[in-house]
Amino acid sequence: LRENTPVRYDEHRECWDVFRYEDVQYVLKNPKLFSSERNRTSSSMLTTDPPKHKQLRDLVNQAFTPKAIEALAPRIQQITDELLAPHLSNGKINLIDDLATPLPVIVIAELIGVPATDRREFKHWSDVLVKGARDDSEEAFQELVQEKQRNMQELYTYFAAILEQRRAEPQEDLISLLLAAEIEGQQLTTEEVINFCILLLAAGNETTTNLIANAVRILSEQPELQLELREHPDRVASAVEETLRYYPPIVAIGRVARETVELNGQTIQAGDQVISWVGAANRDAAQFEHADKFVTDRKPNRHMGFGFGIHFCLGAPLARLEARVVLHTLLQRIEHIQLVSETELEPIQSAFVFGVKEYPV
Ligand code: HEM
């Protein structure tokens, strides 16, 4: 597709697909031509354009700077150790259920300021937020819509109560920071603060789970990488970057054309949906040497696993840190990481997400 039809219209899905690195980058760096404002009920920074987008993003940037996030390293290590400990003695761990899923949920919960006792419900809500339908039927779709609506109501009620507590007694958490923040002299409304918390759950949990799982998957598919990284632990950070290129947790990013625009010889009409295939761009030989090879210390590595341009992933420093801590820890504590034999890998059913449902090692 990237070679022969780099920009093509899919009649069935009624959208444009963009596959080449250069074209994907062009779409993502031109919010004036390609809007993020999709048909969504709640508006968050992910689905807004400038100037509103910058206002929302500036508010929270300070909580997500590499420096602020680096301070979480000891706590992330502690949670990782605790999650791993019960499994070390029997030599087997269900990587996704036992480690890669709970770790980001606990970290986000603590960052936002959700009490530890509510963590189980919190995880459930966060799962439903990103859940897909069980099959293609209309019935399954309706069921999912209803489940998601109930879920949203529960989340709103839950966060509204926490917001009230934090208004009365501010703490050192993100909710308190957002409540105190102002845009042009105006404080955020309760709804805006809640929307932002919900965005973090939706954007940060399953993605980080899949980054961790995809990274470990490569280490077990290519065991020589385990030896390399044990010998060169300083390459773990770049191995995480290469995972984001080679097995990106998000493979496609949606936009809507604002005006009629030419792209690689095709005419995209105003109002058309445009899907940027990051997964394809990340393997484009015009940008990456040996694009289909996993190179732990690839330099430079301008992958688009976290997107590109103004919507570049806010949580990138956090996701990177969590993946690094987990890889370092597994390589230190486990002599040889290997997929439990005869496991059939089952892909997550989603057009945008790349990952598997279970990965026992
Ligand atoms: C945006 C991927 C982890 C919060 C994005 C975008 C991508 C992405 C591709 C751009 C979307 C677009 O352009 O429309 C990922 C991946 C992650 C990850 C692969 C894990 C490996 C996180 C985490 C958080 C987070 C941990 C928060 C704690 C966000 C937010 C945005 C975003 C708030 C919207 C930023 C904006 O619109 O300015 N992410 N993400 N993400 N991500 Fe992540």
mmCIF file of C-alpha atoms and ligand atoms in Angstrom:
data_model
loop_
_atom_site.group_PDB
_atom_site.id
_atom_site.type_symbol
_atom_site.label_atom_id
_atom_site.label_comp_id
_atom_site.label_asym_id
_atom_site.label_seq_id
_atom_site.Cartn_x
_atom_site.Cartn_y
_atom_site.Cartn_z
ATOM 1 C CA LEU A 1 0.000 0.000 0.000
ATOM 2 C CA ARG A 2 2.779 2.390 0.910
ATOM 3 C CA GLU A 3 4.559 1.702 -2.385
ATOM 4 C CA ASN A 4 1.621 1.514 -4.786
ATOM 5 C CA THR A 5 -1.213 3.599 -3.321
ATOM 6 C CA PRO A 6 0.473 5.891 -0.789
ATOM 7 C CA VAL A 7 -2.669 8.042 -0.517
ATOM 8 C CA ARG A 8 -5.912 6.225 -1.352
ATOM 9 C CA TYR A 9 -9.626 6.514 -0.751
ATOM 10 C CA ASP A 10 -11.359 3.505 0.779
ATOM 11 C CA GLU A 11 -14.975 3.462 -0.459
ATOM 12 C CA HIS A 12 -16.041 0.907 2.098
ATOM 13 C CA ARG A 13 -14.755 2.761 5.166
ATOM 14 C CA GLU A 14 -15.360 6.150 3.539
ATOM 15 C CA CYS A 15 -12.012 7.602 4.451
ATOM 16 C CA TRP A 16 -8.579 8.406 3.064
ATOM 17 C CA ASP A 17 -5.583 6.323 4.090
ATOM 18 C CA VAL A 18 -2.112 7.877 4.163
ATOM 19 C CA PHE A 19 0.851 5.507 4.389
ATOM 20 C CA ARG A 20 4.146 7.273 3.658
ATOM 21 C CA TYR A 21 6.281 8.868 6.352
ATOM 22 C CA GLU A 22 6.493 12.215 4.614
ATOM 23 C CA ASP A 23 2.737 12.400 3.970
ATOM 24 C CA VAL A 24 1.773 11.296 7.490
ATOM 25 C CA GLN A 25 4.074 13.939 8.900
ATOM 26 C CA TYR A 26 2.519 16.546 6.603
ATOM 27 C CA VAL A 27 -0.991 15.704 7.797
ATOM 28 C CA LEU A 28 -0.035 15.756 11.472
ATOM 29 C CA LYS A 29 1.910 19.003 11.294
ATOM 30 C CA ASN A 30 -0.862 20.948 9.580
ATOM 31 C CA PRO A 31 -3.768 21.301 12.000
ATOM 32 C CA LYS A 32 -5.069 24.172 9.866
ATOM 33 C CA LEU A 33 -5.659 21.718 7.015
ATOM 34 C CA PHE A 34 -6.374 18.603 9.042
ATOM 35 C CA SER A 35 -8.522 19.097 12.112
ATOM 36 C CA SER A 36 -8.685 16.989 15.278
ATOM 37 C CA GLU A 37 -12.235 18.133 15.987
ATOM 38 C CA ARG A 38 -14.108 14.941 15.347
ATOM 39 C CA ASN A 39 -17.657 14.085 16.078
ATOM 40 C CA ARG A 40 -17.193 13.582 19.785
ATOM 41 C CA THR A 41 -19.558 14.442 22.569
ATOM 42 C CA SER A 42 -16.956 15.542 25.073
ATOM 43 C CA SER A 43 -14.204 17.899 24.038
ATOM 44 C CA SER A 44 -10.699 17.394 25.356
ATOM 45 C CA MET A 45 -7.314 18.642 24.167
ATOM 46 C CA LEU A 46 -7.000 15.550 21.958
ATOM 47 C CA THR A 47 -10.064 16.583 19.985
ATOM 48 C CA THR A 48 -9.607 20.359 19.839
ATOM 49 C CA ASP A 49 -7.702 22.624 17.447
ATOM 50 C CA PRO A 50 -5.767 25.823 18.177
ATOM 51 C CA PRO A 51 -6.195 28.189 19.955
ATOM 52 C CA LYS A 52 -8.278 26.228 22.513
ATOM 53 C CA HIS A 53 -5.891 23.276 22.215
ATOM 54 C CA LYS A 54 -2.859 25.286 23.365
ATOM 55 C CA GLN A 55 -4.702 26.731 26.345
ATOM 56 C CA LEU A 56 -5.705 23.293 27.575
ATOM 57 C CA ARG A 57 -2.303 21.810 26.924
ATOM 58 C CA ASP A 58 -0.352 24.622 28.620
ATOM 59 C CA LEU A 59 -2.349 24.018 31.772
ATOM 60 C CA VAL A 60 -1.099 20.510 32.248
ATOM 61 C CA ASN A 61 2.293 20.597 30.533
ATOM 62 C CA GLN A 62 4.077 21.376 33.783
ATOM 63 C CA ALA A 63 2.820 18.175 35.381
ATOM 64 C CA PHE A 64 4.191 16.138 32.463
ATOM 65 C CA THR A 65 7.633 17.617 31.817
ATOM 66 C CA PRO A 66 10.434 15.029 31.642
ATOM 67 C CA LYS A 67 11.775 16.454 34.908
ATOM 68 C CA ALA A 68 8.461 16.211 36.774
ATOM 69 C CA ILE A 69 7.963 12.694 35.467
ATOM 70 C CA GLU A 70 11.499 11.565 36.296
ATOM 71 C CA ALA A 71 10.693 12.254 39.948
ATOM 72 C CA LEU A 72 8.200 9.378 39.785
ATOM 73 C CA ALA A 73 10.933 6.839 38.943
ATOM 74 C CA PRO A 74 11.423 5.437 42.474
ATOM 75 C CA ARG A 75 7.687 4.951 42.950
ATOM 76 C CA ILE A 76 7.331 3.290 39.525
ATOM 77 C CA GLN A 77 10.192 0.965 40.456
ATOM 78 C CA GLN A 78 8.495 0.117 43.738
ATOM 79 C CA ILE A 79 5.154 -0.690 42.089
ATOM 80 C CA THR A 80 6.936 -2.791 39.437
ATOM 81 C CA ASP A 81 8.805 -4.747 42.125
ATOM 82 C CA GLU A 82 5.617 -5.351 44.082
ATOM 83 C CA LEU A 83 3.694 -6.550 41.037
ATOM 84 C CA LEU A 84 6.527 -8.819 39.938
ATOM 85 C CA ALA A 85 7.444 -10.338 43.334
ATOM 86 C CA PRO A 86 4.656 -12.972 43.623
ATOM 87 C CA HIS A 87 5.569 -14.428 40.213
ATOM 88 C CA LEU A 88 9.343 -14.642 40.405
ATOM 89 C CA SER A 89 9.426 -17.866 42.420
ATOM 90 C CA ASN A 90 7.223 -19.870 40.044
ATOM 91 C CA GLY A 91 9.027 -18.614 36.977
ATOM 92 C CA LYS A 92 5.924 -17.580 35.075
ATOM 93 C CA ILE A 93 4.033 -14.327 34.736
ATOM 94 C CA ASN A 94 1.028 -13.293 32.680
ATOM 95 C CA LEU A 95 2.843 -10.219 31.560
ATOM 96 C CA ILE A 96 -0.233 -8.262 30.529
ATOM 97 C CA ASP A 97 -2.645 -9.050 33.371
ATOM 98 C CA ASP A 98 -0.102 -9.201 36.165
ATOM 99 C CA LEU A 99 2.217 -6.328 35.285
ATOM 100 C CA ALA A 100 1.666 -4.336 32.083
ATOM 101 C CA THR A 101 -1.995 -3.546 32.850
ATOM 102 C CA PRO A 102 -1.954 -2.694 36.588
ATOM 103 C CA LEU A 103 1.273 -0.625 36.486
ATOM 104 C CA PRO A 104 0.019 2.298 34.342
ATOM 105 C CA VAL A 105 -3.382 2.259 36.055
ATOM 106 C CA ILE A 106 -1.813 2.601 39.509
ATOM 107 C CA VAL A 107 0.604 5.298 38.313
ATOM 108 C CA ILE A 108 -2.135 7.388 36.685
ATOM 109 C CA ALA A 109 -4.452 6.942 39.654
ATOM 110 C CA GLU A 110 -1.767 8.275 41.990
ATOM 111 C CA LEU A 111 -0.877 11.129 39.649
ATOM 112 C CA ILE A 112 -4.482 12.241 39.321
ATOM 113 C CA GLY A 113 -5.120 11.778 43.030
ATOM 114 C CA VAL A 114 -7.497 8.819 43.167
ATOM 115 C CA PRO A 115 -7.547 7.111 46.584
ATOM 116 C CA ALA A 116 -5.818 3.706 46.585
ATOM 117 C CA THR A 117 -8.943 2.043 47.939
ATOM 118 C CA ASP A 118 -10.875 2.913 44.762
ATOM 119 C CA ARG A 119 -8.306 1.432 42.446
ATOM 120 C CA ARG A 120 -10.335 -1.621 41.420
ATOM 121 C CA GLU A 121 -13.353 0.359 40.287
ATOM 122 C CA PHE A 122 -11.027 2.816 38.660
ATOM 123 C CA LYS A 123 -9.405 0.085 36.608
ATOM 124 C CA HIS A 124 -12.810 -1.185 35.507
ATOM 125 C CA TRP A 125 -13.888 2.282 34.344
ATOM 126 C CA SER A 126 -10.636 2.760 32.532
ATOM 127 C CA ASP A 127 -11.047 -0.606 30.729
ATOM 128 C CA VAL A 128 -14.567 0.193 29.560
ATOM 129 C CA LEU A 129 -13.392 3.563 28.211
ATOM 130 C CA VAL A 130 -11.218 1.862 25.593
ATOM 131 C CA LYS A 131 -13.250 -1.315 25.157
ATOM 132 C CA GLY A 132 -14.305 -2.451 21.675
ATOM 133 C CA ALA A 133 -17.472 -4.361 20.710
ATOM 134 C CA ARG A 134 -17.362 -8.161 21.146
ATOM 135 C CA ASP A 135 -18.227 -8.684 17.476
ATOM 136 C CA ASP A 136 -19.433 -6.819 14.369
ATOM 137 C CA SER A 137 -23.184 -7.155 15.044
ATOM 138 C CA GLU A 138 -25.513 -4.204 15.588
ATOM 139 C CA GLU A 139 -26.577 -5.792 18.882
ATOM 140 C CA ALA A 140 -23.005 -5.894 20.176
ATOM 141 C CA PHE A 141 -22.522 -2.279 19.100
ATOM 142 C CA GLN A 142 -25.662 -1.084 20.940
ATOM 143 C CA GLU A 143 -24.666 -3.047 24.025
ATOM 144 C CA LEU A 144 -21.270 -1.378 24.003
ATOM 145 C CA VAL A 145 -22.756 2.108 23.552
ATOM 146 C CA GLN A 146 -24.951 1.570 26.598
ATOM 147 C CA GLU A 147 -22.141 0.153 28.685
ATOM 148 C CA LYS A 148 -19.987 3.152 27.781
ATOM 149 C CA GLN A 149 -22.756 5.599 28.689
ATOM 150 C CA ARG A 150 -23.260 3.995 32.105
ATOM 151 C CA ASN A 151 -19.519 4.015 32.561
ATOM 152 C CA MET A 152 -19.288 7.741 31.770
ATOM 153 C CA GLN A 153 -22.048 8.535 34.246
ATOM 154 C CA GLU A 154 -20.292 6.551 36.964
ATOM 155 C CA LEU A 155 -16.998 8.250 36.209
ATOM 156 C CA TYR A 156 -18.573 11.704 36.301
ATOM 157 C CA THR A 157 -20.276 11.015 39.629
ATOM 158 C CA TYR A 158 -17.074 9.590 41.041
ATOM 159 C CA PHE A 159 -14.831 12.449 39.927
ATOM 160 C CA ALA A 160 -17.386 15.094 40.923
ATOM 161 C CA ALA A 161 -17.183 13.841 44.519
ATOM 162 C CA ILE A 162 -13.371 13.844 44.489
ATOM 163 C CA LEU A 163 -13.341 17.351 43.014
ATOM 164 C CA GLU A 164 -15.485 18.598 45.841
ATOM 165 C CA GLN A 165 -13.093 17.129 48.407
ATOM 166 C CA ARG A 166 -10.072 18.655 46.680
ATOM 167 C CA ARG A 167 -11.740 22.066 46.440
ATOM 168 C CA ALA A 168 -12.213 21.979 50.188
ATOM 169 C CA GLU A 169 -8.779 20.509 50.896
ATOM 170 C CA PRO A 170 -6.241 20.768 48.061
ATOM 171 C CA GLN A 171 -3.532 18.080 47.880
ATOM 172 C CA GLU A 172 -0.344 17.591 45.874
ATOM 173 C CA ASP A 173 -2.108 15.975 42.946
ATOM 174 C CA LEU A 174 -3.195 16.765 39.410
ATOM 175 C CA ILE A 175 -6.836 17.338 40.310
ATOM 176 C CA SER A 176 -5.848 20.034 42.812
ATOM 177 C CA LEU A 177 -3.482 21.586 40.255
ATOM 178 C CA LEU A 178 -6.216 21.705 37.616
ATOM 179 C CA LEU A 179 -8.736 23.184 40.045
ATOM 180 C CA ALA A 180 -6.332 26.006 40.891
ATOM 181 C CA ALA A 181 -5.335 26.650 37.249
ATOM 182 C CA GLU A 182 -6.684 29.541 35.204
ATOM 183 C CA ILE A 183 -7.011 30.258 31.484
ATOM 184 C CA GLU A 184 -7.244 33.994 30.797
ATOM 185 C CA GLY A 185 -8.365 34.613 34.342
ATOM 186 C CA GLN A 186 -11.002 31.896 34.186
ATOM 187 C CA GLN A 187 -10.878 28.706 36.190
ATOM 188 C CA LEU A 188 -11.688 25.432 34.516
ATOM 189 C CA THR A 189 -15.226 24.206 35.005
ATOM 190 C CA THR A 190 -15.912 21.011 36.906
ATOM 191 C CA GLU A 191 -16.753 19.386 33.602
ATOM 192 C CA GLU A 192 -13.469 20.406 32.006
ATOM 193 C CA VAL A 193 -11.428 19.046 34.901
ATOM 194 C CA ILE A 194 -13.360 15.765 34.806
ATOM 195 C CA ASN A 195 -12.959 15.511 31.028
ATOM 196 C CA PHE A 196 -9.255 15.909 31.385
ATOM 197 C CA CYS A 197 -9.006 13.158 34.023
ATOM 198 C CA ILE A 198 -11.028 10.867 31.793
ATOM 199 C CA LEU A 199 -8.777 11.687 28.826
ATOM 200 C CA LEU A 200 -5.742 10.587 30.822
ATOM 201 C CA LEU A 201 -7.376 7.271 31.637
ATOM 202 C CA ALA A 202 -8.365 6.665 28.043
ATOM 203 C CA ALA A 203 -5.109 7.850 26.469
ATOM 204 C CA GLY A 204 -2.582 6.577 28.959
ATOM 205 C CA ASN A 205 -3.512 3.132 30.183
ATOM 206 C CA GLU A 206 -4.009 0.680 27.347
ATOM 207 C CA THR A 207 -1.321 2.399 25.272
ATOM 208 C CA THR A 208 1.316 1.993 27.973
ATOM 209 C CA THR A 209 0.202 -1.587 28.614
ATOM 210 C CA ASN A 210 0.775 -2.355 24.951
ATOM 211 C CA LEU A 211 4.116 -0.569 24.825
ATOM 212 C CA ILE A 212 5.386 -2.733 27.689
ATOM 213 C CA ALA A 213 3.911 -5.898 26.205
ATOM 214 C CA ASN A 214 5.168 -5.164 22.688
ATOM 215 C CA ALA A 215 8.668 -4.468 24.015
ATOM 216 C CA VAL A 216 8.791 -7.759 25.923
ATOM 217 C CA ARG A 217 7.363 -9.508 22.894
ATOM 218 C CA ILE A 218 10.308 -8.384 20.782
ATOM 219 C CA LEU A 219 12.758 -9.515 23.468
ATOM 220 C CA SER A 220 11.243 -12.977 23.432
ATOM 221 C CA GLU A 221 10.936 -13.129 19.634
ATOM 222 C CA GLN A 222 14.574 -12.085 19.237
ATOM 223 C CA PRO A 223 16.311 -13.434 22.362
ATOM 224 C CA GLU A 224 19.711 -12.167 21.217
ATOM 225 C CA LEU A 225 18.364 -8.697 22.107
ATOM 226 C CA GLN A 226 18.166 -9.778 25.747
ATOM 227 C CA LEU A 227 21.877 -10.518 25.728
ATOM 228 C CA GLU A 228 22.614 -7.229 23.981
ATOM 229 C CA LEU A 229 20.605 -5.167 26.476
ATOM 230 C CA ARG A 230 22.068 -6.955 29.479
ATOM 231 C CA GLU A 231 25.506 -6.161 28.161
ATOM 232 C CA HIS A 232 24.514 -2.568 27.284
ATOM 233 C CA PRO A 233 21.835 -1.500 29.807
ATOM 234 C CA ASP A 234 22.297 2.066 28.539
ATOM 235 C CA ARG A 235 20.529 0.950 25.346
ATOM 236 C CA VAL A 236 17.249 0.167 27.104
ATOM 237 C CA ALA A 237 15.920 3.682 26.504
ATOM 238 C CA SER A 238 16.623 3.478 22.776
ATOM 239 C CA ALA A 239 15.171 -0.059 22.653
ATOM 240 C CA VAL A 240 11.942 1.463 24.014
ATOM 241 C CA GLU A 241 12.049 4.058 21.212
ATOM 242 C CA GLU A 242 12.633 1.336 18.659
ATOM 243 C CA THR A 243 9.625 -0.570 20.035
ATOM 244 C CA LEU A 244 7.533 2.552 19.431
ATOM 245 C CA ARG A 245 8.700 2.483 15.834
ATOM 246 C CA TYR A 246 8.654 -1.242 15.168
ATOM 247 C CA TYR A 247 5.577 -2.338 17.146
ATOM 248 C CA PRO A 248 3.771 0.970 17.859
ATOM 249 C CA PRO A 249 0.841 0.643 20.331
ATOM 250 C CA ILE A 250 -1.105 3.170 18.219
ATOM 251 C CA VAL A 251 -0.834 2.463 14.504
ATOM 252 C CA ALA A 252 -3.248 5.046 13.091
ATOM 253 C CA ILE A 253 -4.335 8.614 13.869
ATOM 254 C CA GLY A 254 -7.538 10.235 12.570
ATOM 255 C CA ARG A 255 -8.108 13.753 11.245
ATOM 256 C CA VAL A 256 -10.753 15.566 9.183
ATOM 257 C CA ALA A 257 -9.804 17.744 6.174
ATOM 258 C CA ARG A 258 -10.870 21.336 6.795
ATOM 259 C CA GLU A 259 -10.499 22.410 3.203
ATOM 260 C CA THR A 260 -9.878 20.779 -0.149
ATOM 261 C CA VAL A 261 -6.240 19.757 -0.233
ATOM 262 C CA GLU A 262 -3.832 17.969 -2.608
ATOM 263 C CA LEU A 263 -1.781 15.189 -1.100
ATOM 264 C CA ASN A 264 0.649 13.115 -3.162
ATOM 265 C CA GLY A 265 -1.424 13.588 -6.329
ATOM 266 C CA GLN A 266 -4.829 12.958 -4.721
ATOM 267 C CA THR A 267 -7.501 15.562 -4.019
ATOM 268 C CA ILE A 268 -8.969 15.316 -0.547
ATOM 269 C CA GLN A 269 -12.252 17.206 -0.167
ATOM 270 C CA ALA A 270 -13.136 19.413 2.797
ATOM 271 C CA GLY A 271 -14.936 17.294 5.396
ATOM 272 C CA ASP A 272 -13.277 13.996 4.385
ATOM 273 C CA GLN A 273 -11.877 11.680 7.049
ATOM 274 C CA VAL A 274 -8.129 11.110 6.823
ATOM 275 C CA ILE A 275 -6.357 8.228 8.554
ATOM 276 C CA SER A 276 -2.592 8.565 9.020
ATOM 277 C CA TRP A 277 -1.014 5.130 9.254
ATOM 278 C CA VAL A 278 1.844 5.657 11.698
ATOM 279 C CA GLY A 279 2.488 1.909 11.643
ATOM 280 C CA ALA A 280 3.250 2.106 7.907
ATOM 281 C CA ALA A 281 5.165 5.404 8.121
ATOM 282 C CA ASN A 282 7.364 3.947 10.857
ATOM 283 C CA ARG A 283 8.541 1.232 8.432
ATOM 284 C CA ASP A 284 9.049 3.541 5.457
ATOM 285 C CA ALA A 285 12.425 2.728 3.868
ATOM 286 C CA ALA A 286 12.645 6.312 2.586
ATOM 287 C CA GLN A 287 13.009 7.425 6.206
ATOM 288 C CA PHE A 288 14.536 4.449 8.034
ATOM 289 C CA GLU A 289 17.468 2.292 6.971
ATOM 290 C CA HIS A 290 16.680 -1.417 7.307
ATOM 291 C CA ALA A 291 13.170 -0.362 8.189
ATOM 292 C CA ASP A 292 11.979 -3.906 8.932
ATOM 293 C CA LYS A 293 14.813 -4.656 11.298
ATOM 294 C CA PHE A 294 14.688 -3.974 15.038
ATOM 295 C CA VAL A 295 17.836 -1.970 15.810
ATOM 296 C CA THR A 296 18.145 -1.307 19.554
ATOM 297 C CA ASP A 297 20.383 1.735 19.238
ATOM 298 C CA ARG A 298 18.896 3.208 16.054
ATOM 299 C CA LYS A 299 20.027 6.818 15.583
ATOM 300 C CA PRO A 300 18.312 8.993 14.651
ATOM 301 C CA ASN A 301 14.929 7.433 15.359
ATOM 302 C CA ARG A 302 12.233 9.888 14.322
ATOM 303 C CA HIS A 303 9.380 7.429 14.691
ATOM 304 C CA MET A 304 5.844 8.745 15.050
ATOM 305 C CA GLY A 305 4.663 6.267 17.679
ATOM 306 C CA PHE A 306 3.655 9.213 19.876
ATOM 307 C CA GLY A 307 2.248 11.182 16.962
ATOM 308 C CA PHE A 308 3.771 14.398 15.647
ATOM 309 C CA GLY A 309 3.175 18.146 15.909
ATOM 310 C CA ILE A 310 0.950 19.967 18.376
ATOM 311 C CA HIS A 311 -0.863 16.850 19.599
ATOM 312 C CA PHE A 312 2.393 14.961 20.212
ATOM 313 C CA CYS A 313 1.660 12.655 23.121
ATOM 314 C CA LEU A 314 1.533 14.548 26.404
ATOM 315 C CA GLY A 315 2.250 11.355 28.342
ATOM 316 C CA ALA A 316 5.335 10.343 26.334
ATOM 317 C CA PRO A 317 7.835 10.936 29.176
ATOM 318 C CA LEU A 318 5.664 8.875 31.529
ATOM 319 C CA ALA A 319 5.136 5.995 29.104
ATOM 320 C CA ARG A 320 8.861 5.936 28.307
ATOM 321 C CA LEU A 321 9.799 5.886 31.958
ATOM 322 C CA GLU A 322 7.400 3.054 32.828
ATOM 323 C CA ALA A 323 8.609 0.942 29.906
ATOM 324 C CA ARG A 324 12.247 1.569 30.817
ATOM 325 C CA VAL A 325 11.757 0.615 34.442
ATOM 326 C CA VAL A 326 9.948 -2.587 33.491
ATOM 327 C CA LEU A 327 12.557 -3.638 30.908
ATOM 328 C CA HIS A 328 15.482 -2.948 33.235
ATOM 329 C CA THR A 329 13.775 -4.872 36.016
ATOM 330 C CA LEU A 330 12.840 -7.894 33.910
ATOM 331 C CA LEU A 331 16.311 -8.110 32.360
ATOM 332 C CA GLN A 332 17.875 -7.953 35.823
ATOM 333 C CA ARG A 333 15.623 -10.432 37.568
ATOM 334 C CA ILE A 334 14.874 -12.951 34.841
ATOM 335 C CA GLU A 335 17.658 -14.937 33.264
ATOM 336 C CA HIS A 336 15.802 -15.735 30.083
ATOM 337 C CA ILE A 337 12.495 -14.220 28.963
ATOM 338 C CA GLN A 338 10.490 -16.573 26.803
ATOM 339 C CA LEU A 339 6.892 -16.832 25.670
ATOM 340 C CA VAL A 340 5.200 -19.842 27.311
ATOM 341 C CA SER A 341 5.314 -22.471 24.567
ATOM 342 C CA GLU A 342 2.279 -23.071 22.375
ATOM 343 C CA THR A 343 0.663 -19.793 23.343
ATOM 344 C CA GLU A 344 -1.480 -18.587 20.449
ATOM 345 C CA LEU A 345 -1.232 -14.830 20.164
ATOM 346 C CA GLU A 346 -4.617 -13.157 19.925
ATOM 347 C CA PRO A 347 -4.571 -9.609 18.560
ATOM 348 C CA ILE A 348 -6.548 -6.854 20.269
ATOM 349 C CA GLN A 349 -9.572 -6.180 18.060
ATOM 350 C CA SER A 350 -9.057 -2.597 17.013
ATOM 351 C CA ALA A 351 -8.107 -0.756 13.860
ATOM 352 C CA PHE A 352 -5.940 1.697 15.812
ATOM 353 C CA VAL A 353 -4.305 -0.378 18.526
ATOM 354 C CA PHE A 354 -1.489 -2.863 17.992
ATOM 355 C CA GLY A 355 -1.061 -5.413 20.735
ATOM 356 C CA VAL A 356 -2.051 -8.856 21.955
ATOM 357 C CA LYS A 357 -4.547 -9.838 24.644
ATOM 358 C CA GLU A 358 -2.327 -12.215 26.613
ATOM 359 C CA TYR A 359 1.403 -12.665 26.796
ATOM 360 C CA PRO A 360 2.461 -15.285 29.359
ATOM 361 C CA VAL A 361 6.257 -15.479 29.761
HETATM 362 C C1 HEM B 1 -1.731 12.061 22.419
HETATM 363 C C2 HEM B 1 0.239 7.703 21.754
HETATM 364 C C3 HEM B 1 0.783 7.201 26.564
HETATM 365 C C4 HEM B 1 -1.806 11.208 27.203
HETATM 366 C C5 HEM B 1 -1.197 10.945 21.825
HETATM 367 C C6 HEM B 1 -1.039 10.747 20.404
HETATM 368 C C7 HEM B 1 -0.504 9.517 20.223
HETATM 369 C C8 HEM B 1 -0.311 8.937 21.527
HETATM 370 C C9 HEM B 1 -0.181 8.842 18.904
HETATM 371 C C10 HEM B 1 -1.406 11.754 19.294
HETATM 372 C C11 HEM B 1 -2.869 11.672 18.931
HETATM 373 C C12 HEM B 1 -3.250 12.640 17.829
HETATM 374 O O1 HEM B 1 -2.379 13.293 17.216
HETATM 375 O O2 HEM B 1 -4.464 12.753 17.550
HETATM 376 C C13 HEM B 1 0.558 7.205 23.008
HETATM 377 C C14 HEM B 1 1.291 5.982 23.219
HETATM 378 C C15 HEM B 1 1.444 5.849 24.579
HETATM 379 C C16 HEM B 1 0.808 6.985 25.199
HETATM 380 C C17 HEM B 1 1.774 5.042 22.128
HETATM 381 C C18 HEM B 1 2.117 4.787 25.363
HETATM 382 C C19 HEM B 1 3.082 4.084 24.917
HETATM 383 C C20 HEM B 1 0.156 8.256 27.161
HETATM 384 C C21 HEM B 1 0.099 8.496 28.578
HETATM 385 C C22 HEM B 1 -0.670 9.610 28.754
HETATM 386 C C23 HEM B 1 -1.052 10.091 27.445
HETATM 387 C C24 HEM B 1 0.780 7.642 29.643
HETATM 388 C C25 HEM B 1 -1.062 10.340 30.013
HETATM 389 C C26 HEM B 1 -0.766 10.030 31.202
HETATM 390 C C27 HEM B 1 -2.001 11.765 25.970
HETATM 391 C C28 HEM B 1 -2.734 12.991 25.768
HETATM 392 C C29 HEM B 1 -2.720 13.239 24.395
HETATM 393 C C30 HEM B 1 -1.979 12.149 23.770
HETATM 394 C C31 HEM B 1 -3.384 13.861 26.843
HETATM 395 C C32 HEM B 1 -3.350 14.424 23.656
HETATM 396 C C33 HEM B 1 -2.318 15.505 23.504
HETATM 397 C C34 HEM B 1 -2.823 16.670 22.699
HETATM 398 O O3 HEM B 1 -3.885 16.565 22.081
HETATM 399 O O4 HEM B 1 -2.142 17.721 22.714
HETATM 400 N N1 HEM B 1 -0.717 9.830 22.489
HETATM 401 N N2 HEM B 1 0.277 7.782 24.213
HETATM 402 N N3 HEM B 1 -0.538 9.245 26.506
HETATM 403 N N4 HEM B 1 -1.550 11.282 24.757
HETATM 404 FE FE1 HEM B 1 -0.535 9.588 24.491
#
